[in-house]
Amino acid sequence: MNRQRQLIVGPGALGRLLAMHLAGQVPVTLLGRRPLPTELTLITPQGEHRPRVVASLTATELAPTSPLVVHLATKAYAAESAFAAIADRLDPATPLVLWQNGYGVQEMLTRRWSGPVLCATTTEGAYTQGDAGVVHAGHGQTALGHLEGRYADLADGLAATLTAAGLSCHAVDDIRIRLWHKLAVNAAINPLVAHWRIRNGQLRDRPFRPMVETIIAEVAMIMAREGIPEPLDGWHGLVWKVIEGTADNRASMLQDVLTGRPTEHDAILGPLLDAARRHGLTVPCLTALTPTPGQPPRTPGS
Ligand code: KPL
């Protein structure tokens, strides 16, 4: 177990979920851009309301403290600036855990930050409710590890802490591959459901099913060139299993669109398009899904 104080940066759904669970195990502080309500409420998958007082701060109020583990739980597009706002107040050996979708900030901060950087990928389902609530929509699994498989003891300790807090987690030595697998899933689901404003399960129906298939084919081609091994069930198996398992969900990107927030298009499609460019591959469908500034994304068939 890791009993250090945990600083959770980003009070969105994931940040609140982490804070509310970890606060039962270790000292926790939640950090946001604006002051946060002191009492938060977790609504469990069974519908139970559990209020809890969680210490909170804004970036300017963070005093140099140690020892500390920092969980960066912002959206991918906000991660770099959120970390920059606190980095000079952290001990240079502070461990950092990155919870972002996509694949970009992970390599960049692993290279730049002096302390150990772990990356996490999770299938926990959560969404915010009002200023102080988080609905834990469904239990999932979290994997965490260093991009080069280093810091195994730190990863084991943090995985044990998260699991004891009620968020099932295991330490892995292949997090890079797992992040690319999640990227494939997000690329096949998120831009389409966000554009058409549909729940994940509707992708099983016409006219969406062939669009998903085309995206999977392009993603599989990129992954093969990038040397990312196929998941156990293959790319089709992985994507359709997630669609089946999250059929009733409104994906995170759809929630972003519906609430007028920026989306993670760049974090999800950017690494795939960069890889396609590097390998000289033509991927018309993925290219069309990327919005050009000032214009909505095009989708196959629109
Ligand atoms: O990760 C997700 C998301 O919403 O971002 C999926 C797997 C698509 C589930 O909705």
PDB file of C-alpha atoms and ligand atoms in Angstrom:
ATOM      1  CA  MET A   1       0.000   0.000   0.000  1.00  0.00           C
ATOM      2  CA  ASN A   2       1.098   3.553  -0.642  1.00  0.00           C
ATOM      3  CA  ARG A   3       0.043   5.760   2.294  1.00  0.00           C
ATOM      4  CA  GLN A   4       1.449   9.074   1.008  1.00  0.00           C
ATOM      5  CA  ARG A   5      -0.873  12.070   0.640  1.00  0.00           C
ATOM      6  CA  GLN A   6      -2.522  11.931  -2.788  1.00  0.00           C
ATOM      7  CA  LEU A   7      -3.122  15.154  -4.695  1.00  0.00           C
ATOM      8  CA  ILE A   8      -5.788  14.770  -7.363  1.00  0.00           C
ATOM      9  CA  VAL A   9      -5.611  17.420 -10.060  1.00  0.00           C
ATOM     10  CA  GLY A  10      -8.862  17.910 -11.980  1.00  0.00           C
ATOM     11  CA  PRO A  11     -12.236  17.749 -10.220  1.00  0.00           C
ATOM     12  CA  GLY A  12     -14.129  16.200 -13.169  1.00  0.00           C
ATOM     13  CA  ALA A  13     -15.857  12.823 -13.003  1.00  0.00           C
ATOM     14  CA  LEU A  14     -12.659  10.779 -12.743  1.00  0.00           C
ATOM     15  CA  GLY A  15     -10.977  13.161 -10.279  1.00  0.00           C
ATOM     16  CA  ARG A  16     -14.024  13.123  -7.993  1.00  0.00           C
ATOM     17  CA  LEU A  17     -14.294   9.341  -8.255  1.00  0.00           C
ATOM     18  CA  LEU A  18     -10.640   8.943  -7.246  1.00  0.00           C
ATOM     19  CA  ALA A  19     -10.909  11.496  -4.443  1.00  0.00           C
ATOM     20  CA  MET A  20     -14.076  10.012  -2.976  1.00  0.00           C
ATOM     21  CA  HIS A  21     -12.645   6.492  -2.946  1.00  0.00           C
ATOM     22  CA  LEU A  22      -9.074   7.263  -1.869  1.00  0.00           C
ATOM     23  CA  ALA A  23     -10.226   9.572   0.927  1.00  0.00           C
ATOM     24  CA  GLY A  24     -11.321   6.477   2.864  1.00  0.00           C
ATOM     25  CA  GLN A  25      -7.754   5.110   2.796  1.00  0.00           C
ATOM     26  CA  VAL A  26      -5.193   7.919   2.650  1.00  0.00           C
ATOM     27  CA  PRO A  27      -5.058  11.719   3.066  1.00  0.00           C
ATOM     28  CA  VAL A  28      -6.432  13.265  -0.134  1.00  0.00           C
ATOM     29  CA  THR A  29      -6.566  16.781  -1.584  1.00  0.00           C
ATOM     30  CA  LEU A  30      -8.532  17.656  -4.706  1.00  0.00           C
ATOM     31  CA  LEU A  31      -7.164  20.523  -6.773  1.00  0.00           C
ATOM     32  CA  GLY A  32      -9.220  22.567  -9.225  1.00  0.00           C
ATOM     33  CA  ARG A  33      -9.016  25.867 -11.055  1.00  0.00           C
ATOM     34  CA  ARG A  34     -11.867  27.254  -8.936  1.00  0.00           C
ATOM     35  CA  PRO A  35     -12.640  26.669  -5.225  1.00  0.00           C
ATOM     36  CA  LEU A  36     -14.645  23.468  -4.801  1.00  0.00           C
ATOM     37  CA  PRO A  37     -17.462  22.609  -2.386  1.00  0.00           C
ATOM     38  CA  THR A  38     -16.011  20.947   0.733  1.00  0.00           C
ATOM     39  CA  GLU A  39     -18.589  18.172   0.834  1.00  0.00           C
ATOM     40  CA  LEU A  40     -18.821  15.936  -2.221  1.00  0.00           C
ATOM     41  CA  THR A  41     -21.317  13.149  -2.806  1.00  0.00           C
ATOM     42  CA  LEU A  42     -20.593   9.801  -4.396  1.00  0.00           C
ATOM     43  CA  ILE A  43     -23.611   8.061  -5.908  1.00  0.00           C
ATOM     44  CA  THR A  44     -22.725   4.379  -5.982  1.00  0.00           C
ATOM     45  CA  PRO A  45     -23.646   1.991  -8.824  1.00  0.00           C
ATOM     46  CA  GLN A  46     -26.445   0.779  -6.503  1.00  0.00           C
ATOM     47  CA  GLY A  47     -27.819   4.347  -6.243  1.00  0.00           C
ATOM     48  CA  GLU A  48     -26.691   4.943  -2.650  1.00  0.00           C
ATOM     49  CA  HIS A  49     -25.685   8.573  -1.829  1.00  0.00           C
ATOM     50  CA  ARG A  50     -22.441   8.794   0.166  1.00  0.00           C
ATOM     51  CA  PRO A  51     -21.396  12.321   1.217  1.00  0.00           C
ATOM     52  CA  ARG A  52     -17.764  12.903   2.190  1.00  0.00           C
ATOM     53  CA  VAL A  53     -15.696  15.930   3.148  1.00  0.00           C
ATOM     54  CA  VAL A  54     -12.630  16.161   0.876  1.00  0.00           C
ATOM     55  CA  ALA A  55      -9.935  18.826   1.311  1.00  0.00           C
ATOM     56  CA  SER A  56      -9.610  21.004  -1.765  1.00  0.00           C
ATOM     57  CA  LEU A  57      -7.302  23.700  -3.103  1.00  0.00           C
ATOM     58  CA  THR A  58      -6.695  25.826  -6.153  1.00  0.00           C
ATOM     59  CA  ALA A  59      -3.279  25.707  -7.842  1.00  0.00           C
ATOM     60  CA  THR A  60      -2.145  29.020  -6.331  1.00  0.00           C
ATOM     61  CA  GLU A  61      -2.908  27.742  -2.801  1.00  0.00           C
ATOM     62  CA  LEU A  62      -0.710  24.649  -3.141  1.00  0.00           C
ATOM     63  CA  ALA A  63       2.176  24.934  -0.697  1.00  0.00           C
ATOM     64  CA  PRO A  64       5.297  22.808  -1.275  1.00  0.00           C
ATOM     65  CA  THR A  65       4.419  19.595   0.557  1.00  0.00           C
ATOM     66  CA  SER A  66       5.922  16.160   0.641  1.00  0.00           C
ATOM     67  CA  PRO A  67       5.676  13.281   0.397  1.00  0.00           C
ATOM     68  CA  LEU A  68       2.942  13.407  -2.184  1.00  0.00           C
ATOM     69  CA  VAL A  69       1.628  11.391  -5.120  1.00  0.00           C
ATOM     70  CA  VAL A  70       0.034  13.498  -7.861  1.00  0.00           C
ATOM     71  CA  HIS A  71      -2.811  12.046  -9.934  1.00  0.00           C
ATOM     72  CA  LEU A  72      -3.372  14.126 -13.044  1.00  0.00           C
ATOM     73  CA  ALA A  73      -7.054  13.437 -13.752  1.00  0.00           C
ATOM     74  CA  THR A  74      -7.836  16.240 -16.214  1.00  0.00           C
ATOM     75  CA  LYS A  75      -8.946  15.758 -19.790  1.00  0.00           C
ATOM     76  CA  ALA A  76      -6.034  15.135 -22.173  1.00  0.00           C
ATOM     77  CA  TYR A  77      -6.103  18.657 -23.673  1.00  0.00           C
ATOM     78  CA  ALA A  78      -5.827  20.271 -20.211  1.00  0.00           C
ATOM     79  CA  ALA A  79      -3.177  17.979 -18.706  1.00  0.00           C
ATOM     80  CA  GLU A  80      -0.048  19.835 -19.761  1.00  0.00           C
ATOM     81  CA  SER A  81      -1.190  23.246 -18.502  1.00  0.00           C
ATOM     82  CA  ALA A  82      -2.693  21.816 -15.285  1.00  0.00           C
ATOM     83  CA  PHE A  83       0.621  20.172 -14.464  1.00  0.00           C
ATOM     84  CA  ALA A  84       2.641  23.260 -15.434  1.00  0.00           C
ATOM     85  CA  ALA A  85       0.581  25.275 -12.923  1.00  0.00           C
ATOM     86  CA  ILE A  86       1.827  23.156  -9.988  1.00  0.00           C
ATOM     87  CA  ALA A  87       5.132  21.621 -11.133  1.00  0.00           C
ATOM     88  CA  ASP A  88       7.399  24.253  -9.560  1.00  0.00           C
ATOM     89  CA  ARG A  89       5.801  23.626  -6.158  1.00  0.00           C
ATOM     90  CA  LEU A  90       6.443  19.880  -6.201  1.00  0.00           C
ATOM     91  CA  ASP A  91       9.437  18.011  -4.898  1.00  0.00           C
ATOM     92  CA  PRO A  92      11.343  16.898  -8.042  1.00  0.00           C
ATOM     93  CA  ALA A  93      11.009  13.240  -6.975  1.00  0.00           C
ATOM     94  CA  THR A  94       7.191  13.393  -6.702  1.00  0.00           C
ATOM     95  CA  PRO A  95       5.514  10.434  -8.428  1.00  0.00           C
ATOM     96  CA  LEU A  96       2.965  11.382 -11.075  1.00  0.00           C
ATOM     97  CA  VAL A  97       0.069   9.230 -12.304  1.00  0.00           C
ATOM     98  CA  LEU A  98      -1.457  10.188 -15.671  1.00  0.00           C
ATOM     99  CA  TRP A  99      -5.094   9.187 -16.252  1.00  0.00           C
ATOM    100  CA  GLN A 100      -5.622  10.712 -19.713  1.00  0.00           C
ATOM    101  CA  ASN A 101      -7.182   9.108 -22.770  1.00  0.00           C
ATOM    102  CA  GLY A 102      -5.136   9.087 -25.955  1.00  0.00           C
ATOM    103  CA  TYR A 103      -1.383   8.936 -26.258  1.00  0.00           C
ATOM    104  CA  GLY A 104       0.590  12.151 -26.209  1.00  0.00           C
ATOM    105  CA  VAL A 105       0.843  13.753 -22.805  1.00  0.00           C
ATOM    106  CA  GLN A 106       2.040  10.370 -21.484  1.00  0.00           C
ATOM    107  CA  GLU A 107       5.275  10.364 -23.511  1.00  0.00           C
ATOM    108  CA  MET A 108       5.816  14.068 -23.086  1.00  0.00           C
ATOM    109  CA  LEU A 109       5.565  14.126 -19.272  1.00  0.00           C
ATOM    110  CA  THR A 110       7.459  10.830 -18.896  1.00  0.00           C
ATOM    111  CA  ARG A 111      10.328  12.524 -20.740  1.00  0.00           C
ATOM    112  CA  ARG A 112      10.099  15.896 -19.002  1.00  0.00           C
ATOM    113  CA  TRP A 113       9.200  15.236 -15.351  1.00  0.00           C
ATOM    114  CA  SER A 114      12.114  14.458 -13.016  1.00  0.00           C
ATOM    115  CA  GLY A 115      10.153  12.017 -10.828  1.00  0.00           C
ATOM    116  CA  PRO A 116       8.599   8.668 -11.744  1.00  0.00           C
ATOM    117  CA  VAL A 117       5.656   8.902 -14.144  1.00  0.00           C
ATOM    118  CA  LEU A 118       3.066   6.128 -14.260  1.00  0.00           C
ATOM    119  CA  CYS A 119       0.215   5.959 -16.759  1.00  0.00           C
ATOM    120  CA  ALA A 120      -3.201   4.547 -15.961  1.00  0.00           C
ATOM    121  CA  THR A 121      -6.041   3.345 -18.122  1.00  0.00           C
ATOM    122  CA  THR A 122      -9.427   2.591 -16.630  1.00  0.00           C
ATOM    123  CA  THR A 123     -12.824   1.257 -17.573  1.00  0.00           C
ATOM    124  CA  GLU A 124     -14.533   2.689 -14.443  1.00  0.00           C
ATOM    125  CA  GLY A 125     -17.683   4.506 -15.590  1.00  0.00           C
ATOM    126  CA  ALA A 126     -18.452   7.868 -13.970  1.00  0.00           C
ATOM    127  CA  TYR A 127     -20.074  11.208 -14.688  1.00  0.00           C
ATOM    128  CA  THR A 128     -20.459  14.404 -12.703  1.00  0.00           C
ATOM    129  CA  GLN A 129     -23.741  15.495 -11.146  1.00  0.00           C
ATOM    130  CA  GLY A 130     -23.935  19.193 -10.301  1.00  0.00           C
ATOM    131  CA  ASP A 131     -21.018  20.979  -8.617  1.00  0.00           C
ATOM    132  CA  ALA A 132     -20.362  18.375  -5.963  1.00  0.00           C
ATOM    133  CA  GLY A 133     -21.615  15.003  -7.111  1.00  0.00           C
ATOM    134  CA  VAL A 134     -20.180  12.078  -9.004  1.00  0.00           C
ATOM    135  CA  VAL A 135     -22.212   9.134 -10.225  1.00  0.00           C
ATOM    136  CA  HIS A 136     -20.225   5.894 -10.276  1.00  0.00           C
ATOM    137  CA  ALA A 137     -22.120   4.396 -13.208  1.00  0.00           C
ATOM    138  CA  GLY A 138     -20.322   1.052 -13.289  1.00  0.00           C
ATOM    139  CA  HIS A 139     -17.349  -0.752 -11.808  1.00  0.00           C
ATOM    140  CA  GLY A 140     -14.390  -1.339 -14.098  1.00  0.00           C
ATOM    141  CA  GLN A 141     -10.737  -2.277 -14.065  1.00  0.00           C
ATOM    142  CA  THR A 142      -7.691  -0.041 -13.909  1.00  0.00           C
ATOM    143  CA  ALA A 143      -4.182  -0.915 -15.069  1.00  0.00           C
ATOM    144  CA  LEU A 144      -1.181   1.252 -14.304  1.00  0.00           C
ATOM    145  CA  GLY A 145       2.508   1.180 -15.037  1.00  0.00           C
ATOM    146  CA  HIS A 146       5.532   3.049 -16.368  1.00  0.00           C
ATOM    147  CA  LEU A 147       5.881   3.349 -20.163  1.00  0.00           C
ATOM    148  CA  GLU A 148       9.156   1.393 -20.022  1.00  0.00           C
ATOM    149  CA  GLY A 149       8.030  -0.972 -17.279  1.00  0.00           C
ATOM    150  CA  ARG A 150      10.128   0.765 -14.572  1.00  0.00           C
ATOM    151  CA  TYR A 151       9.092   1.622 -10.960  1.00  0.00           C
ATOM    152  CA  ALA A 152       7.327  -1.702 -10.429  1.00  0.00           C
ATOM    153  CA  ASP A 153       7.278  -1.276  -6.606  1.00  0.00           C
ATOM    154  CA  LEU A 154       5.638   2.139  -6.852  1.00  0.00           C
ATOM    155  CA  ALA A 155       3.058   0.779  -9.319  1.00  0.00           C
ATOM    156  CA  ASP A 156       2.340  -2.227  -7.065  1.00  0.00           C
ATOM    157  CA  GLY A 157       1.892   0.038  -4.013  1.00  0.00           C
ATOM    158  CA  LEU A 158      -0.458   2.425  -5.814  1.00  0.00           C
ATOM    159  CA  ALA A 159      -2.448  -0.432  -7.349  1.00  0.00           C
ATOM    160  CA  ALA A 160      -2.896  -1.917  -3.863  1.00  0.00           C
ATOM    161  CA  THR A 161      -4.045   1.464  -2.484  1.00  0.00           C
ATOM    162  CA  LEU A 162      -6.581   1.947  -5.283  1.00  0.00           C
ATOM    163  CA  THR A 163      -7.869  -1.603  -4.936  1.00  0.00           C
ATOM    164  CA  ALA A 164      -8.240  -1.228  -1.159  1.00  0.00           C
ATOM    165  CA  ALA A 165     -10.149   1.995  -1.851  1.00  0.00           C
ATOM    166  CA  GLY A 166     -12.666   0.078  -3.981  1.00  0.00           C
ATOM    167  CA  LEU A 167     -11.264   0.776  -7.467  1.00  0.00           C
ATOM    168  CA  SER A 168      -9.914  -2.534  -8.708  1.00  0.00           C
ATOM    169  CA  CYS A 169      -6.412  -1.935 -10.081  1.00  0.00           C
ATOM    170  CA  HIS A 170      -3.356  -3.927 -11.074  1.00  0.00           C
ATOM    171  CA  ALA A 171       0.197  -2.918 -11.915  1.00  0.00           C
ATOM    172  CA  VAL A 172       1.350  -3.889 -15.425  1.00  0.00           C
ATOM    173  CA  ASP A 173       4.579  -3.749 -17.406  1.00  0.00           C
ATOM    174  CA  ASP A 174       2.890  -3.203 -20.800  1.00  0.00           C
ATOM    175  CA  ILE A 175       0.916  -0.012 -20.180  1.00  0.00           C
ATOM    176  CA  ARG A 176       2.063   1.465 -23.519  1.00  0.00           C
ATOM    177  CA  ILE A 177       0.310  -1.326 -25.407  1.00  0.00           C
ATOM    178  CA  ARG A 178      -2.779  -1.025 -23.218  1.00  0.00           C
ATOM    179  CA  LEU A 179      -2.962   2.731 -23.892  1.00  0.00           C
ATOM    180  CA  TRP A 180      -2.861   2.063 -27.656  1.00  0.00           C
ATOM    181  CA  HIS A 181      -5.575  -0.576 -27.278  1.00  0.00           C
ATOM    182  CA  LYS A 182      -7.778   1.928 -25.429  1.00  0.00           C
ATOM    183  CA  LEU A 183      -6.944   4.478 -28.124  1.00  0.00           C
ATOM    184  CA  ALA A 184      -8.268   2.067 -30.780  1.00  0.00           C
ATOM    185  CA  VAL A 185     -11.514   1.657 -28.836  1.00  0.00           C
ATOM    186  CA  ASN A 186     -11.921   5.395 -28.307  1.00  0.00           C
ATOM    187  CA  ALA A 187     -11.174   6.137 -31.990  1.00  0.00           C
ATOM    188  CA  ALA A 188     -13.813   3.653 -33.159  1.00  0.00           C
ATOM    189  CA  ILE A 189     -16.504   4.876 -30.758  1.00  0.00           C
ATOM    190  CA  ASN A 190     -16.080   8.431 -29.498  1.00  0.00           C
ATOM    191  CA  PRO A 191     -15.961  10.641 -32.626  1.00  0.00           C
ATOM    192  CA  LEU A 192     -18.907   8.805 -34.223  1.00  0.00           C
ATOM    193  CA  VAL A 193     -21.195   8.840 -31.174  1.00  0.00           C
ATOM    194  CA  ALA A 194     -20.291  12.470 -30.477  1.00  0.00           C
ATOM    195  CA  HIS A 195     -21.043  13.519 -34.055  1.00  0.00           C
ATOM    196  CA  TRP A 196     -24.324  11.608 -34.364  1.00  0.00           C
ATOM    197  CA  ARG A 197     -25.286  12.176 -30.697  1.00  0.00           C
ATOM    198  CA  ILE A 198     -26.078   8.536 -30.070  1.00  0.00           C
ATOM    199  CA  ARG A 199     -25.428   6.046 -27.284  1.00  0.00           C
ATOM    200  CA  ASN A 200     -22.616   3.550 -27.807  1.00  0.00           C
ATOM    201  CA  GLY A 201     -25.005   0.636 -28.477  1.00  0.00           C
ATOM    202  CA  GLN A 202     -26.549   2.382 -31.496  1.00  0.00           C
ATOM    203  CA  LEU A 203     -23.270   1.834 -33.335  1.00  0.00           C
ATOM    204  CA  ARG A 204     -24.427  -1.789 -33.775  1.00  0.00           C
ATOM    205  CA  ASP A 205     -27.169  -0.606 -36.140  1.00  0.00           C
ATOM    206  CA  ARG A 206     -27.205   0.746 -39.655  1.00  0.00           C
ATOM    207  CA  PRO A 207     -25.903   3.121 -40.908  1.00  0.00           C
ATOM    208  CA  PHE A 208     -23.222   3.203 -38.190  1.00  0.00           C
ATOM    209  CA  ARG A 209     -21.977  -0.396 -38.153  1.00  0.00           C
ATOM    210  CA  PRO A 210     -20.070  -0.157 -41.484  1.00  0.00           C
ATOM    211  CA  MET A 211     -18.533   3.139 -40.329  1.00  0.00           C
ATOM    212  CA  VAL A 212     -17.164   1.418 -37.221  1.00  0.00           C
ATOM    213  CA  GLU A 213     -15.841  -1.428 -39.381  1.00  0.00           C
ATOM    214  CA  THR A 214     -14.004   1.007 -41.679  1.00  0.00           C
ATOM    215  CA  ILE A 215     -12.409   2.752 -38.704  1.00  0.00           C
ATOM    216  CA  ILE A 216     -11.337  -0.565 -37.187  1.00  0.00           C
ATOM    217  CA  ALA A 217      -9.694  -1.561 -40.486  1.00  0.00           C
ATOM    218  CA  GLU A 218      -7.728   1.712 -40.664  1.00  0.00           C
ATOM    219  CA  VAL A 219      -6.740   1.524 -36.997  1.00  0.00           C
ATOM    220  CA  ALA A 220      -5.614  -2.115 -37.369  1.00  0.00           C
ATOM    221  CA  MET A 221      -3.411  -1.156 -40.327  1.00  0.00           C
ATOM    222  CA  ILE A 222      -1.756   1.648 -38.319  1.00  0.00           C
ATOM    223  CA  MET A 223      -1.262  -0.556 -35.256  1.00  0.00           C
ATOM    224  CA  ALA A 224       0.405  -3.279 -37.347  1.00  0.00           C
ATOM    225  CA  ARG A 225       2.924  -0.750 -38.745  1.00  0.00           C
ATOM    226  CA  GLU A 226       3.437   0.773 -35.302  1.00  0.00           C
ATOM    227  CA  GLY A 227       4.271  -2.668 -33.879  1.00  0.00           C
ATOM    228  CA  ILE A 228       1.352  -2.707 -31.408  1.00  0.00           C
ATOM    229  CA  PRO A 229       0.297  -6.320 -30.882  1.00  0.00           C
ATOM    230  CA  GLU A 230      -3.342  -7.214 -31.514  1.00  0.00           C
ATOM    231  CA  PRO A 231      -5.508  -7.626 -28.434  1.00  0.00           C
ATOM    232  CA  LEU A 232      -6.432 -11.229 -27.533  1.00  0.00           C
ATOM    233  CA  ASP A 233      -9.825 -10.990 -29.309  1.00  0.00           C
ATOM    234  CA  GLY A 234      -8.405  -9.064 -32.285  1.00  0.00           C
ATOM    235  CA  TRP A 235      -9.267  -5.405 -33.056  1.00  0.00           C
ATOM    236  CA  HIS A 236     -12.848  -6.214 -34.089  1.00  0.00           C
ATOM    237  CA  GLY A 237     -13.375  -8.365 -31.008  1.00  0.00           C
ATOM    238  CA  LEU A 238     -12.034  -5.682 -28.672  1.00  0.00           C
ATOM    239  CA  VAL A 239     -14.059  -2.812 -30.122  1.00  0.00           C
ATOM    240  CA  TRP A 240     -17.356  -4.704 -30.416  1.00  0.00           C
ATOM    241  CA  LYS A 241     -16.970  -6.140 -26.907  1.00  0.00           C
ATOM    242  CA  VAL A 242     -16.647  -2.614 -25.481  1.00  0.00           C
ATOM    243  CA  ILE A 243     -19.606  -1.385 -27.561  1.00  0.00           C
ATOM    244  CA  GLU A 244     -21.690  -4.294 -26.249  1.00  0.00           C
ATOM    245  CA  GLY A 245     -20.540  -3.758 -22.656  1.00  0.00           C
ATOM    246  CA  THR A 246     -21.190   0.009 -22.726  1.00  0.00           C
ATOM    247  CA  ALA A 247     -24.275  -0.063 -24.977  1.00  0.00           C
ATOM    248  CA  ASP A 248     -26.291   2.283 -22.732  1.00  0.00           C
ATOM    249  CA  ASN A 249     -23.420   4.742 -22.144  1.00  0.00           C
ATOM    250  CA  ARG A 250     -23.118   8.232 -23.460  1.00  0.00           C
ATOM    251  CA  ALA A 251     -19.386   8.216 -24.260  1.00  0.00           C
ATOM    252  CA  SER A 252     -17.210  10.903 -22.706  1.00  0.00           C
ATOM    253  CA  MET A 253     -16.871  12.767 -26.017  1.00  0.00           C
ATOM    254  CA  LEU A 254     -20.645  12.879 -26.462  1.00  0.00           C
ATOM    255  CA  GLN A 255     -20.963  14.261 -22.923  1.00  0.00           C
ATOM    256  CA  ASP A 256     -18.371  16.911 -23.824  1.00  0.00           C
ATOM    257  CA  VAL A 257     -20.278  17.891 -26.970  1.00  0.00           C
ATOM    258  CA  LEU A 258     -23.630  18.013 -25.145  1.00  0.00           C
ATOM    259  CA  THR A 259     -22.233  20.256 -22.406  1.00  0.00           C
ATOM    260  CA  GLY A 260     -20.274  22.486 -24.806  1.00  0.00           C
ATOM    261  CA  ARG A 261     -16.834  21.486 -23.462  1.00  0.00           C
ATOM    262  CA  PRO A 262     -13.780  21.003 -25.689  1.00  0.00           C
ATOM    263  CA  THR A 263     -13.412  17.423 -26.927  1.00  0.00           C
ATOM    264  CA  GLU A 264     -10.530  14.915 -26.943  1.00  0.00           C
ATOM    265  CA  HIS A 265     -10.513  14.583 -30.769  1.00  0.00           C
ATOM    266  CA  ASP A 266      -6.845  15.618 -30.962  1.00  0.00           C
ATOM    267  CA  ALA A 267      -5.675  13.368 -28.122  1.00  0.00           C
ATOM    268  CA  ILE A 268      -7.428  10.339 -29.614  1.00  0.00           C
ATOM    269  CA  LEU A 269      -7.091  10.822 -33.371  1.00  0.00           C
ATOM    270  CA  GLY A 270      -3.822  12.804 -33.322  1.00  0.00           C
ATOM    271  CA  PRO A 271      -1.484   9.912 -32.404  1.00  0.00           C
ATOM    272  CA  LEU A 272      -3.157   7.654 -34.990  1.00  0.00           C
ATOM    273  CA  LEU A 273      -2.908  10.231 -37.774  1.00  0.00           C
ATOM    274  CA  ASP A 274       0.720  10.999 -36.839  1.00  0.00           C
ATOM    275  CA  ALA A 275       1.553   7.294 -36.987  1.00  0.00           C
ATOM    276  CA  ALA A 276      -0.272   6.940 -40.333  1.00  0.00           C
ATOM    277  CA  ARG A 277       1.754   9.861 -41.724  1.00  0.00           C
ATOM    278  CA  ARG A 278       5.040   8.405 -40.429  1.00  0.00           C
ATOM    279  CA  HIS A 279       4.300   5.082 -42.119  1.00  0.00           C
ATOM    280  CA  GLY A 280       2.953   6.609 -45.351  1.00  0.00           C
ATOM    281  CA  LEU A 281      -0.537   5.142 -44.839  1.00  0.00           C
ATOM    282  CA  THR A 282      -3.743   6.632 -46.254  1.00  0.00           C
ATOM    283  CA  VAL A 283      -6.566   6.650 -43.708  1.00  0.00           C
ATOM    284  CA  PRO A 284      -9.450   8.612 -45.232  1.00  0.00           C
ATOM    285  CA  CYS A 285     -11.984   7.706 -42.592  1.00  0.00           C
ATOM    286  CA  LEU A 286      -9.850   8.701 -39.584  1.00  0.00           C
ATOM    287  CA  THR A 287      -8.809  11.853 -41.434  1.00  0.00           C
ATOM    288  CA  ALA A 288     -12.431  12.807 -42.060  1.00  0.00           C
ATOM    289  CA  LEU A 289     -13.286  12.369 -38.374  1.00  0.00           C
ATOM    290  CA  THR A 290     -10.837  15.094 -37.349  1.00  0.00           C
ATOM    291  CA  PRO A 291     -12.596  18.454 -37.130  1.00  0.00           C
ATOM    292  CA  THR A 292     -10.970  21.315 -38.991  1.00  0.00           C
ATOM    293  CA  PRO A 293     -10.965  24.516 -36.898  1.00  0.00           C
ATOM    294  CA  GLY A 294     -14.355  26.199 -37.085  1.00  0.00           C
ATOM    295  CA  GLN A 295     -16.017  23.211 -38.734  1.00  0.00           C
ATOM    296  CA  PRO A 296     -17.656  20.099 -37.315  1.00  0.00           C
ATOM    297  CA  PRO A 297     -15.970  16.747 -38.056  1.00  0.00           C
ATOM    298  CA  ARG A 298     -17.132  14.953 -41.168  1.00  0.00           C
ATOM    299  CA  THR A 299     -18.012  11.303 -40.769  1.00  0.00           C
ATOM    300  CA  PRO A 300     -18.206   8.562 -43.325  1.00  0.00           C
ATOM    301  CA  GLY A 301     -21.595   9.023 -44.948  1.00  0.00           C
ATOM    302  CA  SER A 302     -22.144  12.659 -43.885  1.00  0.00           C
TER     303      SER A 302
HETATM  304  O1  KPL B   1     -13.860   5.216 -22.830  1.00  0.00           O
HETATM  305  C1  KPL B   1     -14.945   5.456 -23.261  1.00  0.00           C
HETATM  306  C2  KPL B   1     -15.382   6.869 -23.253  1.00  0.00           C
HETATM  307  O2  KPL B   1     -16.558   7.146 -23.087  1.00  0.00           O
HETATM  308  O3  KPL B   1     -14.492   7.718 -23.401  1.00  0.00           O
HETATM  309  C3  KPL B   1     -15.775   4.364 -23.878  1.00  0.00           C
HETATM  310  C4  KPL B   1     -15.019   3.068 -23.814  1.00  0.00           C
HETATM  311  C5  KPL B   1     -16.065   4.711 -25.293  1.00  0.00           C
HETATM  312  C6  KPL B   1     -17.051   4.091 -23.134  1.00  0.00           C
HETATM  313  O4  KPL B   1     -18.031   5.004 -23.347  1.00  0.00           O
END
